[in-house]
Amino acid sequence: MKASAMLEHDSQYATILAFDVKIERDAQEMADQLGVKIFAADIIYHLFDKFTAYREELKQKKREEFKHIAVFPCKLK
């Protein structure tokens, strides 16, 4: 899978966005083995929402991981 090449650069982009297609079992198993995330939806907006939520979840995990080292920007009123 070409998407697995992105694991070396940035794991958040090691994804496959499957719009209005059926994902075969062997393709899903291969993606799981390689660490590639597959998002599937019949409506393009739902696919976009799933991917956006996934990226936000990864961002929050990174913040939790580095919260004792880094100071993140804040908004002041």
CSV table of C-alpha atoms in Angstrom, one decimal:
chain,number,residue,atom,x,y,z
A,1,MET,CA,0.0,0.0,0.0
A,2,LYS,CA,1.4,3.4,-1.0
A,3,ALA,CA,-0.2,5.0,2.0
A,4,SER,CA,2.1,3.1,4.3
A,5,ALA,CA,5.0,5.1,2.9
A,6,MET,CA,3.7,8.1,4.8
A,7,LEU,CA,4.3,6.3,8.1
A,8,GLU,CA,8.0,7.3,7.7
A,9,HIS,CA,7.2,11.0,7.2
A,10,ASP,CA,4.0,11.8,9.2
A,11,SER,CA,1.7,9.1,10.5
A,12,GLN,CA,-1.4,11.3,10.5
A,13,TYR,CA,-1.3,11.1,6.7
A,14,ALA,CA,-0.9,7.4,6.5
A,15,THR,CA,-4.6,7.1,5.7
A,16,ILE,CA,-6.9,6.0,2.9
A,17,LEU,CA,-10.1,7.9,2.3
A,18,ALA,CA,-12.6,5.5,0.7
A,19,PHE,CA,-15.5,7.4,-0.8
A,20,ASP,CA,-18.5,5.3,-1.8
A,21,VAL,CA,-16.5,2.1,-2.2
A,22,LYS,CA,-16.6,-1.3,-0.4
A,23,ILE,CA,-13.4,-2.2,1.5
A,24,GLU,CA,-12.4,-5.8,1.0
A,25,ARG,CA,-11.5,-7.8,4.1
A,26,ASP,CA,-7.9,-8.5,2.9
A,27,ALA,CA,-7.4,-4.8,2.2
A,28,GLN,CA,-8.5,-3.9,5.7
A,29,GLU,CA,-6.3,-6.6,7.2
A,30,MET,CA,-3.3,-5.4,5.2
A,31,ALA,CA,-4.0,-1.8,6.3
A,32,ASP,CA,-4.1,-2.9,9.9
A,33,GLN,CA,-0.8,-4.8,9.6
A,34,LEU,CA,0.9,-1.8,8.0
A,35,GLY,CA,-0.6,0.7,10.4
A,36,VAL,CA,-2.7,2.5,7.8
A,37,LYS,CA,-6.0,4.0,8.9
A,38,ILE,CA,-8.9,3.5,6.4
A,39,PHE,CA,-11.9,5.9,6.5
A,40,ALA,CA,-15.0,4.9,4.5
A,41,ALA,CA,-18.2,6.8,3.9
A,42,ASP,CA,-20.9,7.1,1.3
A,43,ILE,CA,-21.2,10.8,1.8
A,44,ILE,CA,-18.1,13.0,1.1
A,45,TYR,CA,-18.9,15.4,3.9
A,46,HIS,CA,-19.0,12.5,6.4
A,47,LEU,CA,-15.6,11.3,5.1
A,48,PHE,CA,-14.2,14.7,5.6
A,49,ASP,CA,-15.6,14.9,9.1
A,50,LYS,CA,-14.2,11.6,10.1
A,51,PHE,CA,-10.7,12.5,8.8
A,52,THR,CA,-10.8,15.9,10.5
A,53,ALA,CA,-11.9,14.3,13.8
A,54,TYR,CA,-9.0,11.8,13.5
A,55,ARG,CA,-6.5,14.5,13.0
A,56,GLU,CA,-7.8,16.5,15.9
A,57,GLU,CA,-7.6,13.4,18.1
A,58,LEU,CA,-4.0,12.9,17.1
A,59,LYS,CA,-3.3,16.6,17.9
A,60,GLN,CA,-4.8,16.2,21.4
A,61,LYS,CA,-2.7,13.1,22.0
A,62,LYS,CA,0.5,15.0,21.1
A,63,ARG,CA,-0.5,17.8,23.4
A,64,GLU,CA,-1.0,15.4,26.3
A,65,GLU,CA,2.3,13.7,25.5
A,66,PHE,CA,4.3,16.9,25.6
A,67,LYS,CA,2.3,19.0,28.1
A,68,HIS,CA,5.0,18.6,30.8
A,69,ILE,CA,7.7,19.9,28.4
A,70,ALA,CA,6.1,22.4,26.1
A,71,VAL,CA,4.0,25.6,26.6
A,72,PHE,CA,1.2,25.8,24.1
A,73,PRO,CA,-0.2,29.2,22.9
A,74,CYS,CA,-3.3,30.5,24.7
A,75,LYS,CA,-6.0,33.0,23.9
A,76,LEU,CA,-6.3,36.1,26.1
A,77,LYS,CA,-9.3,38.3,26.3
